Short mmCIF file of C-alpha atoms and ligand atoms in Angstrom, two decimals:
data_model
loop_
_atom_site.label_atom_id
_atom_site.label_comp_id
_atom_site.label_asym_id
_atom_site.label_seq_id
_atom_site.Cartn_x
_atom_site.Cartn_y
_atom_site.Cartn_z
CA UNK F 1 11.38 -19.54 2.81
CA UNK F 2 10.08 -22.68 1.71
CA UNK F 3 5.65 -22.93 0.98
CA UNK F 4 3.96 -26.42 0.87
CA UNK F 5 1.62 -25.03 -1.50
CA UNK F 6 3.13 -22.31 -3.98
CA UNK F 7 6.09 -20.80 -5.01
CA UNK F 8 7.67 -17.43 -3.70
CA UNK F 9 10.17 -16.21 -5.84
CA UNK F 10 12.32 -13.29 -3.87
CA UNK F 11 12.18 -9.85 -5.68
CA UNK F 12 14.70 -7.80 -3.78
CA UNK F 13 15.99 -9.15 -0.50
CA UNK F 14 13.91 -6.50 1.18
CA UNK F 15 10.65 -6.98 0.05
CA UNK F 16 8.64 -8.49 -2.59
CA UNK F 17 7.72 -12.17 -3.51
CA UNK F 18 6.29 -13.02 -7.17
CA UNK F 19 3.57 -15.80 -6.24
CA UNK F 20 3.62 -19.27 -8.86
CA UNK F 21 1.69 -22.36 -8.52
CA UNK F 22 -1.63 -20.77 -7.77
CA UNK F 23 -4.87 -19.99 -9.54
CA UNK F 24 -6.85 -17.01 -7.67
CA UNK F 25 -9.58 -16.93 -10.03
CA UNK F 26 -10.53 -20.24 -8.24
CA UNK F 27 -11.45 -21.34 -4.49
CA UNK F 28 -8.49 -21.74 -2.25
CA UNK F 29 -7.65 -24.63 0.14
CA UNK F 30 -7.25 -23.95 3.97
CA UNK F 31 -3.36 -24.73 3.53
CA UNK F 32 -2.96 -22.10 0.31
CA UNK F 33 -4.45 -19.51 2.27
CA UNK F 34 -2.19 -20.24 5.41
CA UNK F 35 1.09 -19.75 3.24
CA UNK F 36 -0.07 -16.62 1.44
CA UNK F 37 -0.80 -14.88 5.03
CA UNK F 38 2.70 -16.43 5.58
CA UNK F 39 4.45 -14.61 2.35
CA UNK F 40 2.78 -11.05 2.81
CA UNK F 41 4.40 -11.37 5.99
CA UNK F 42 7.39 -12.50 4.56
CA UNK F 43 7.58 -10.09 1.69
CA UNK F 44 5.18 -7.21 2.60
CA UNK F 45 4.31 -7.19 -1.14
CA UNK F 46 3.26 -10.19 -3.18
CA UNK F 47 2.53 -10.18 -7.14
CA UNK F 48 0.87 -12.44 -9.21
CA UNK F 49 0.44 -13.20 -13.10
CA UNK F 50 -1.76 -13.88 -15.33
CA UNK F 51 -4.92 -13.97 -12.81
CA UNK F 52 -8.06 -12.84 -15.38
CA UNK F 53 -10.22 -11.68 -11.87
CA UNK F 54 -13.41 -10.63 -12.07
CA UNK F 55 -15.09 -8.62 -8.92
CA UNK F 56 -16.59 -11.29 -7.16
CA UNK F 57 -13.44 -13.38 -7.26
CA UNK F 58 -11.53 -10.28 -6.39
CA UNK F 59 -13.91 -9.65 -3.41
CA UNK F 60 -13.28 -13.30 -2.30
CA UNK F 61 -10.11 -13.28 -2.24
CA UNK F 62 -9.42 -9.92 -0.15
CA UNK F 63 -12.04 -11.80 2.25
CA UNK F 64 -9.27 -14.51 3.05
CA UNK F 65 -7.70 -11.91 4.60
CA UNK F 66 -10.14 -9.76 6.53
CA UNK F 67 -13.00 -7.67 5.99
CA UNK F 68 -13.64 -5.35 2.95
CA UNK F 69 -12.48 -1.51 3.60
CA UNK F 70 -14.48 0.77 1.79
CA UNK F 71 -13.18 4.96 2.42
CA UNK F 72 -15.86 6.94 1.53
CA UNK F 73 -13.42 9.61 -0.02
CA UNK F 74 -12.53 7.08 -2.35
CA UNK F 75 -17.03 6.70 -3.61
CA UNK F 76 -16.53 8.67 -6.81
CA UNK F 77 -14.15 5.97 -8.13
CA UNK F 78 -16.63 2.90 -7.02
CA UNK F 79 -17.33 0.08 -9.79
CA UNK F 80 -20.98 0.40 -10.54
CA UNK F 81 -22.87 -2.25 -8.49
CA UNK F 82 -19.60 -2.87 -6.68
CA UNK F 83 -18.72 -0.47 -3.69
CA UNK F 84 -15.74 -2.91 -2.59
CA UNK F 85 -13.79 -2.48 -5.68
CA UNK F 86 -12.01 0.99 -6.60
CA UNK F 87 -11.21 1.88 -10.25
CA UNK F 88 -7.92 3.31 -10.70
CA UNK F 89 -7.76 4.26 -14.12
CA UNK F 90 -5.91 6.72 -15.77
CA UNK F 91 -5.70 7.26 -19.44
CA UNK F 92 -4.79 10.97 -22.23
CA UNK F 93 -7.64 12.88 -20.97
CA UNK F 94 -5.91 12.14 -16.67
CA UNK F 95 -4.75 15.88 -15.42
CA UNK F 96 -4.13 14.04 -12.58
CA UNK F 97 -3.16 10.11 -11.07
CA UNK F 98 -3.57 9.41 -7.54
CA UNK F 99 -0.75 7.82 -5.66
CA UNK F 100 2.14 8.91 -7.39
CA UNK F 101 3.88 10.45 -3.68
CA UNK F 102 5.15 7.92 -1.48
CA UNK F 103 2.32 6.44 1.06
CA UNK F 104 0.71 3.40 3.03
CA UNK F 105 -3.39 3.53 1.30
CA UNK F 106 -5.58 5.74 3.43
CA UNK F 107 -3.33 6.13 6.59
CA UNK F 108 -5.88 9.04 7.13
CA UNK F 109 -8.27 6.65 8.15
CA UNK F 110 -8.92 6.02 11.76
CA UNK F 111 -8.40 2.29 10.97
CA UNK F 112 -6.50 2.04 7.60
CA UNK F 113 -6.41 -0.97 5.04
CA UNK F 114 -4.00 -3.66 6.43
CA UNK F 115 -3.26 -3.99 2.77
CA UNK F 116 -4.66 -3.48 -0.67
CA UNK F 117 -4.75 -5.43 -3.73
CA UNK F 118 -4.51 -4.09 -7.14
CA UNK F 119 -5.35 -5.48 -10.12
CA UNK F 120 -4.69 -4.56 -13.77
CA UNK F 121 -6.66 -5.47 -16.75
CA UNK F 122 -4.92 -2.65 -19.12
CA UNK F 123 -1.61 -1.77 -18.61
CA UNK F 124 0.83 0.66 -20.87
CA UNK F 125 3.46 -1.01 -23.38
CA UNK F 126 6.17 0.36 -21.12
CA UNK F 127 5.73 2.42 -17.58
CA UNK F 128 3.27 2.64 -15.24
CA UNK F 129 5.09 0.67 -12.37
CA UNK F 130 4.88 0.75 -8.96
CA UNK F 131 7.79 0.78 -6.54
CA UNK F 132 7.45 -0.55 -3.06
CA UNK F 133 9.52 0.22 0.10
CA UNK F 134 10.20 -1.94 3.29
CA UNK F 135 9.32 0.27 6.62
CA UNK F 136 10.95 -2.33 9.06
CA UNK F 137 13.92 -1.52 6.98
CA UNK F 138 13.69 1.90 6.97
CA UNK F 139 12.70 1.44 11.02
CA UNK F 140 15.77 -0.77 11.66
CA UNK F 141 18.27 1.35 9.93
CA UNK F 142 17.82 4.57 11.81
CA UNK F 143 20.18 5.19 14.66
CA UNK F 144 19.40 4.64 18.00
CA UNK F 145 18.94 7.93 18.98
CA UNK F 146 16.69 8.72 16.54
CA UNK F 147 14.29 5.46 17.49
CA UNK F 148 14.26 6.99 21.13
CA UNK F 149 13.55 10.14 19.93
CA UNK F 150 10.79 8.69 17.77
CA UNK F 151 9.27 6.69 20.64
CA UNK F 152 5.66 7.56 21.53
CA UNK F 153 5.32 10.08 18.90
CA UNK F 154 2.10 10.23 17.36
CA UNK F 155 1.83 12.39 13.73
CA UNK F 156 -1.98 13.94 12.10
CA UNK F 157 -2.56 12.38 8.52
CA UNK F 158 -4.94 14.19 6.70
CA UNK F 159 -6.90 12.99 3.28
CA UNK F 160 -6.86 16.35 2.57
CA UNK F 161 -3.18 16.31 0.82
CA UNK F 162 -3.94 13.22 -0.92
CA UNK F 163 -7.59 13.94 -2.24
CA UNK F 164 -8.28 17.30 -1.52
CA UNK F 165 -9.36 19.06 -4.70
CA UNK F 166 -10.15 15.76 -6.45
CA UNK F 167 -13.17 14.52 -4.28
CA UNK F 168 -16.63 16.19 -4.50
CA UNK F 169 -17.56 19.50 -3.11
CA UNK F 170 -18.05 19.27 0.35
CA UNK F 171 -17.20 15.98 1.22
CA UNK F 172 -15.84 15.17 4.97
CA UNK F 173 -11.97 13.92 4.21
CA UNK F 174 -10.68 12.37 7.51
CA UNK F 175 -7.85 13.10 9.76
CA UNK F 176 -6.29 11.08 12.35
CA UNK F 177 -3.60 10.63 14.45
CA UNK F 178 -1.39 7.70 14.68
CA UNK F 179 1.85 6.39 16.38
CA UNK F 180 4.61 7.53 14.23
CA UNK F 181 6.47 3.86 14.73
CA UNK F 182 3.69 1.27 14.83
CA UNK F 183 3.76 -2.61 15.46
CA UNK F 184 2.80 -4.84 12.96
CA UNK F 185 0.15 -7.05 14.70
CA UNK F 186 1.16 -10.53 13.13
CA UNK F 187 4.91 -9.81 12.94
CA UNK F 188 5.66 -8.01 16.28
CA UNK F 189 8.32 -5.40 14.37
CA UNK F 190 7.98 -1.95 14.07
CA UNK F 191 7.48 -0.24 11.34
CA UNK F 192 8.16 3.50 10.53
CA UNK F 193 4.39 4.77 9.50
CA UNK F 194 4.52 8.40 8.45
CA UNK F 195 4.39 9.22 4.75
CA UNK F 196 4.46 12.19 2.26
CA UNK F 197 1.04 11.32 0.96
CA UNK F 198 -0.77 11.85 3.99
CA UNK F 199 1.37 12.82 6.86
CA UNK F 200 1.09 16.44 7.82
CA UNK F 201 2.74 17.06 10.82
CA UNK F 202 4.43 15.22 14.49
CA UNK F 203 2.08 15.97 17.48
CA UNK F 204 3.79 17.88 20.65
CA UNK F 205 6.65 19.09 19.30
CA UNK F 206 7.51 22.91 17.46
CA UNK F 207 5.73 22.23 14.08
CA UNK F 208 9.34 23.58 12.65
CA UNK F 209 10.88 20.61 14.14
CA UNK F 210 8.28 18.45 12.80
CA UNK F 211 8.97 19.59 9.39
CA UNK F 212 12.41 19.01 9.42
CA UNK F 213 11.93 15.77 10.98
CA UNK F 214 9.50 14.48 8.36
CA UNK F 215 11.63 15.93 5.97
CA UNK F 216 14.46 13.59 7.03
CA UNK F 217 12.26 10.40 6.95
CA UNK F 218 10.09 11.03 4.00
CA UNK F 219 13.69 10.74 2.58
CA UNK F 220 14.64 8.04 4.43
CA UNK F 221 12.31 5.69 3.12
CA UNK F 222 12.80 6.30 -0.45
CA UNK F 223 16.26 4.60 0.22
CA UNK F 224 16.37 2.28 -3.32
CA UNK F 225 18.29 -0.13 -1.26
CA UNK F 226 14.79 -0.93 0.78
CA UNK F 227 13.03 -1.18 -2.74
CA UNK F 228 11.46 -3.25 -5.18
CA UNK F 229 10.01 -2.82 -8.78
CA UNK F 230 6.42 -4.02 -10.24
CA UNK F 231 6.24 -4.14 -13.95
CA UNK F 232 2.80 -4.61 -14.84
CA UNK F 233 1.42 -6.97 -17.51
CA UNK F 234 -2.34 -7.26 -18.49
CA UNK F 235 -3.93 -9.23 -15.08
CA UNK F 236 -1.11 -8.87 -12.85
CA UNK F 237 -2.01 -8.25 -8.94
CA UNK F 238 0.01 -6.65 -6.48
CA UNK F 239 -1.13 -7.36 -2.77
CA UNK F 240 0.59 -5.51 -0.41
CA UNK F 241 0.71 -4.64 3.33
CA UNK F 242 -0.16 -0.78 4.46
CA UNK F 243 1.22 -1.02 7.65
CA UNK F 244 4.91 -2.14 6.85
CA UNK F 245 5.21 -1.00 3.38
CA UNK F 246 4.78 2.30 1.24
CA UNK F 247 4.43 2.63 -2.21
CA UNK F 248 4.52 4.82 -5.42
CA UNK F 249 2.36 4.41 -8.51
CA UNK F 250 5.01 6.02 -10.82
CA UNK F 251 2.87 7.98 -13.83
CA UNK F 252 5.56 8.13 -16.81
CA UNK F 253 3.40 6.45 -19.28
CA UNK F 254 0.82 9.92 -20.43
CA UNK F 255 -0.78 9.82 -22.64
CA UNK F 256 -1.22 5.62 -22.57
CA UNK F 257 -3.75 3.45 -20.49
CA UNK F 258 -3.74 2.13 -17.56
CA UNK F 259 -6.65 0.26 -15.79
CA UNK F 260 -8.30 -2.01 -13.12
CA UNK F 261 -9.47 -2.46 -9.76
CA UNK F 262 -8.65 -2.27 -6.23
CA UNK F 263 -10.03 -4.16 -3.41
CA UNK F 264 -8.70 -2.77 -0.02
CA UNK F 265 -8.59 -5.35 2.97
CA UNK F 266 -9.70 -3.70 6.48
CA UNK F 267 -7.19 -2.99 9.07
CA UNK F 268 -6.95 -2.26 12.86
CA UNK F 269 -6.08 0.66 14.76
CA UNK F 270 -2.16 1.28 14.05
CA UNK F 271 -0.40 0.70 17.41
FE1 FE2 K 301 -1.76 3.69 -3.03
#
C-alpha cells in the first residue's frame, strides 16, 4: 500500500506496519493524518521510533483519532495532573503486570477504546515485547459452520478477570455484553471479539458449551501465523486497533524496567 506522506513498512503479512517519515512530537498536516487512519486500517497495529512524546503531544495525537477514553478502573494508574494518560510500569518490586493474557483493552467497557497507544520511555535490554494478533484473520479462517453458529451471539466481559484484586477496595468494575463477531465500523469486516482477558462466558447457550466454545477460540487466535512481534526500544509507540486486533504484553524481562504511558482513543458500541 503506497502513502503520499510516510512510509509503511509491512511487519507480518497479517498485521503490523512500522511508520517512517514522520515526526509525532510535532503538529500533523490534514494529508498525514488521512494516511495514518488509512494504515491502522491497513495494519491494525502501527509502531513508531524514536518519538521522545511528552503528555500533551501524546494527548494530541490520540485526538486525531477520536476522543480520549478514560476507564475509571484503570484511576489508580493515572499520571498526576494527567487523567488521559495511563502508566504502565512494571519494574523488581511488580508481583504482578497487567495484560500479559490475550485481549482487545477494556472490552468490558460498554463502549471500549477503538484503539490504544502505548508509549515507552524505559524499556528492558532484552524482553518485554508485545505480540499482536489479526481478528479478521482469525474471523476469516474459521469454517463456515462455525461463522453460522457464531452469528448473533453476544458473550459478558467482565473487568473483574482482568483487574479484579488489583483495583481499590470497592470499586464498581464493569460488565457488558457484546456481539461475539463484531463489524469494524471503517472497514466493514468482521472481526472475532471475545478474548481470555475479559471474556467470561457466550449468552443463551449451556454455559458448558460456552466454555468449550471459548476454549476453542481463545486458541484460535493465538494462531502465530495471524501474528506479529514488537520489540521495544526507548520511545517506541505502538498504536493499535481494539476492535480487530488482540494483544499480549509478554512479561519475561523480571526483575528489569519497563515504563511509559498509554493514551486510549474512545470507541463506539461494538456491533
Ligand atoms: Fe492491553
Amino acid at each position: 500500500m503506497e502513502y503520499e506522506t510516510l512510509t509503511v513498512t509491512t511487519v507480518t503479512p497479517q498485521i503490523g506496519g512500522e511508520v517512517s517519515g514522520i515526526d509525532l512530537t510535532g503538529p500533523l498536516s490534514d494529508a498525514q493524518v488521512a494516511d495514518l487512519h488509512r494504515a491502522l486500517d491497513d495494519r491494525l497495529v502501527l509502531f513508531f521510533r524514536d518519538q521522545p512524546l511528552d503528555h500533551a503531544a501524546h494527548i494530541r495525537f490520540a485526538k486525531l483519532f477520536g476522543g480520549i477514553h478514560i476507564a475509571p478502573s484503570t484511576a489508580p494508574w493515572q499520571a498526576p495532573g494527567h487523567p488521559e494518560v495511563t502508566i504502565i510500569h512494571a519494574d523488581a518490586d511488580s508481583t504482578f503486570v497487567a495484560g500479559e493474557d490475550w485481549h482487545s483493552d477494556m472490552s468490558c467497557d460498554p463502549e471500549p477504546p477503538l484503539g490504544s497507544i502505548l508509549y515507552l520511555h524505559t524499556v528492558p535490554p532484552t524482553g518485554g515485547d508485545t505480540v499482536f494478533s489479526n481478528m479478521y484473520s482469525a474471523y476469516d479462517t474459521l469454517s463456515d459452520r462455525m461463522k453460522a453458529h457464531l452469528e448473533g451471539l453476544t458473550a459478558m466481559h467482565d473487568s473483574v478477570v482482568g483487574f479484579g484484586g488489583i483495583t481499590p477496595e470497592g470499586m464498581k468494575l464493569p460488565r457488558n455484553s457484546h456481539p461475539v463477531v463484531r463489524v469494524h465500523p471503517s472497514t466493514g469486516r468482521k472481526a472475532l471479539y471475545v478474548n481470555r482477558g475479559f471474556t467470561t462466558y457466550i449468552e443463551g447457550i449451556p454455559r458448558k458449551e460456552s466454555d468449550a466454545l471459548l476454549a476453542y477460540l481463545f486458541d484460535h487466535v493465538q494462531q502465530p501465523a495471524f501474528q506479529c512481534r514488537f520489540s521495544w526500544k526507548p520511545h517506541s509507540i505502538a498504536f493499535w486497533d481494539n476492535r480487530c486486533a488482540q494483544h499480549s504484553a509478554i512479561w519475561d524481562y523480571f526483575p528489569q524496567t519497563r515504563s511509559g504511558f498509554r493514551v486510549q482513543v474512545t470507541g463506539d458500541t461494538p456491533r
